[in-house]
Coordinates of C-alpha atoms in Angstrom, one line a residue:
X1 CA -16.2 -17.1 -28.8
X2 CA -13.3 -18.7 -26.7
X3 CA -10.0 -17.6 -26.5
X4 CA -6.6 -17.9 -25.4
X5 CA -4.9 -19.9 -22.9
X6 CA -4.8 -19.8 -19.3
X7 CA -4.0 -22.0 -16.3
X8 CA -5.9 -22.4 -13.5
X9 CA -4.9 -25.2 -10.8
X10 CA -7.2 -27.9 -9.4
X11 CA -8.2 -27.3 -5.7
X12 CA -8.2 -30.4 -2.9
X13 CA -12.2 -30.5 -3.4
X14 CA -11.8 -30.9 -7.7
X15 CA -12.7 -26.9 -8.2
X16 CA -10.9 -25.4 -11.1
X17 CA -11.5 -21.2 -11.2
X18 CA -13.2 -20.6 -14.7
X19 CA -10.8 -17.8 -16.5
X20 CA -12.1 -14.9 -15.5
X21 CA -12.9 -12.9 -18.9
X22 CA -15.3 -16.3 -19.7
X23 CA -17.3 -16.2 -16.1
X24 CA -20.3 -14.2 -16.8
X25 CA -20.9 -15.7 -19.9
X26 CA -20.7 -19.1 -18.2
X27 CA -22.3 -18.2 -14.7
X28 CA -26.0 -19.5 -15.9
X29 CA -25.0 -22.9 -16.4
X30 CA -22.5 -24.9 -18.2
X31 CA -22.3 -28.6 -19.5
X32 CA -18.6 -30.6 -18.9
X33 CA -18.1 -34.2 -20.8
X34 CA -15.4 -36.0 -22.6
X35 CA -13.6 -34.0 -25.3
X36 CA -11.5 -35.9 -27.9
X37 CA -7.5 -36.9 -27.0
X38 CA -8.5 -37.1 -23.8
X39 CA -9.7 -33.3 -22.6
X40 CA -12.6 -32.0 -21.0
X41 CA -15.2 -30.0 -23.2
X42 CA -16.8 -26.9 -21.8
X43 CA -19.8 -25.8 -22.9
X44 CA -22.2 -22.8 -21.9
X45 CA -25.6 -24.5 -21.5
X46 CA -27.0 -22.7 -25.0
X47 CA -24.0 -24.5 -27.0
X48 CA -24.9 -27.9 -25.5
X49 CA -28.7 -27.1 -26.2
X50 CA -27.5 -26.9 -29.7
X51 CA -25.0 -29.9 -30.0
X52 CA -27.7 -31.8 -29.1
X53 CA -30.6 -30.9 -31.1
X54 CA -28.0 -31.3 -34.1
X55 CA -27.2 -35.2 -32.6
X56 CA -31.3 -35.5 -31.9
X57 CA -31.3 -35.1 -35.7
X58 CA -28.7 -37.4 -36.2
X59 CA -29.7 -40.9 -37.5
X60 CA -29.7 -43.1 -34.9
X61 CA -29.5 -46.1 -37.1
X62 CA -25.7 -45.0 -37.2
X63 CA -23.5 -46.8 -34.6
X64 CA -20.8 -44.2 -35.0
X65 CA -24.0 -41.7 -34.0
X66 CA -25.3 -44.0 -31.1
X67 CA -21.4 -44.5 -29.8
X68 CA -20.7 -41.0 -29.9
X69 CA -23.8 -39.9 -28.2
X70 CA -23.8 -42.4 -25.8
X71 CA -20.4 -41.5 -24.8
X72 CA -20.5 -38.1 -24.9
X73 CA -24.1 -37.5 -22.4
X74 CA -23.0 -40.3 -19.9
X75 CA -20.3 -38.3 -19.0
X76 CA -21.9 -35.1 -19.2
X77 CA -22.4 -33.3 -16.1
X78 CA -24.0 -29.8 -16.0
X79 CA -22.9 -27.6 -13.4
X80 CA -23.5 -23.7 -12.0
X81 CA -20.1 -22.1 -11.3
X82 CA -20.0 -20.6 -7.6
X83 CA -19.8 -16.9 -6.5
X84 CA -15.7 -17.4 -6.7
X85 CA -15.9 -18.5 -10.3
X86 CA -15.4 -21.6 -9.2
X87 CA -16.3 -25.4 -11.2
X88 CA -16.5 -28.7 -9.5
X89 CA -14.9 -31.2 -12.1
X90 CA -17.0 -34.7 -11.1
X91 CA -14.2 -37.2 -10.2
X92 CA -14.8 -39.4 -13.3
X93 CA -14.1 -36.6 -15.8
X94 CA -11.0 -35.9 -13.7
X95 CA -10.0 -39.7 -14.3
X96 CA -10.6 -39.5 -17.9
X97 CA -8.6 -36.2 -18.6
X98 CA -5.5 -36.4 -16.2
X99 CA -6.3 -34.0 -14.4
X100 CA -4.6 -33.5 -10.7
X101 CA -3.0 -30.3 -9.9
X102 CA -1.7 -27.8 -12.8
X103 CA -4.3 -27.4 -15.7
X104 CA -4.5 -25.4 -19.2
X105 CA -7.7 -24.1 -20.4
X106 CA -8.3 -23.2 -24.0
X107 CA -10.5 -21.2 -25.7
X108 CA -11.6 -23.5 -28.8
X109 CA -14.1 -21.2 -30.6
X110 CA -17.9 -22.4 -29.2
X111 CA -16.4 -24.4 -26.0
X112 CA -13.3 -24.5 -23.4
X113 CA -11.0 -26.9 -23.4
X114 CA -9.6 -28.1 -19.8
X115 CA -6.2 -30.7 -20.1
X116 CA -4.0 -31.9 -17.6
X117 CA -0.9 -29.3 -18.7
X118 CA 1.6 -31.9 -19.4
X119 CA -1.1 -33.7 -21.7
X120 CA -1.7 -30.0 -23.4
X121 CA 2.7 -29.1 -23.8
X122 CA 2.6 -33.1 -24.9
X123 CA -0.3 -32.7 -27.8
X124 CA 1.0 -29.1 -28.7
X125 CA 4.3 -30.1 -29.5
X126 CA 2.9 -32.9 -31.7
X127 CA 0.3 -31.0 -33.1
X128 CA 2.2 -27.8 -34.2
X129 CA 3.8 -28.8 -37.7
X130 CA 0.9 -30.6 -38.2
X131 CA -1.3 -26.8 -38.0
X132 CA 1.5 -25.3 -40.2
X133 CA 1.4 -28.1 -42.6
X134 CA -2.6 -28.5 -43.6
X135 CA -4.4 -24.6 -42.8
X136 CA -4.4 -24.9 -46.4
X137 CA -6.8 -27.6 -46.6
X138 CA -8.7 -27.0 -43.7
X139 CA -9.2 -22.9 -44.2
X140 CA -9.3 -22.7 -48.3
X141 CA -9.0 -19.1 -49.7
X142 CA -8.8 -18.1 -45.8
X143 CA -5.3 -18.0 -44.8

């Protein structure tokens, strides 16, 4: 599971230092694509395994299927951190997400989040009554 929030900074060469408490579990082998509002997804390599068995099971006869899919393997790029702990982010995913110096990095249950930070303070503030106001509906009998 993945937790928190930290912030890491982009190097000159597009390496962004994976928080250290999430390295070990990620050193095998991780998958990076195109998260939703415009963030990166994280994934270890047995999360992806999974996500796409589950799409492989999908109907393809659904566009909103075929879109998604489509979308979110193009831009998938499987990568090995280095020795540092280090990621490469390819430059297209960098495009896509913002990202140039100063980044967050969320933990969001089975995956990491990586947004450009101003993108992240931007979405939070939106995004913060909006929590208060429905963990009714999403978390039943939970909270």
């Amino acid at each position: 599971m993945f937790l928190g929030t930290h912030s890491p900074r982009l190097d000159d060469k597009g390496r962004l230092f994976l928080p250290a408490k999430y390295r070990e579990e990620l050193s095998g082998g991780l998958v990076i694509t195109k998260g939703q509002e415009r963030c990166l997804y994280v994934f270890p390599m047995a999360e992806f395994q999974r996500i796409t068995e589950a799409l492989r099971a999908a109907p393809v006869t659904e566009k909103t299927v075929r879109s998604y899919s489509r979308v979110f393997f193009a831009s998938a790029s499987d990568e090995v951190p280095d020795k540092q702990g280090r990621v490469t982010i390819p430059p297209p995913l960098r495009k896509y997400a913002g990202l140039t110096r100063d980044c967050t990095v969320i933990g969001a249950n089975t995956r990491l989040e990586i947004w450009d930070t101003q993108a992240w303070e931007t979405y939070l503030e939106q995004e913060e009554q909006t929590f208060s106001d429905v963990s009714e509906e999403v978390l039943p009998g939970i909270l």
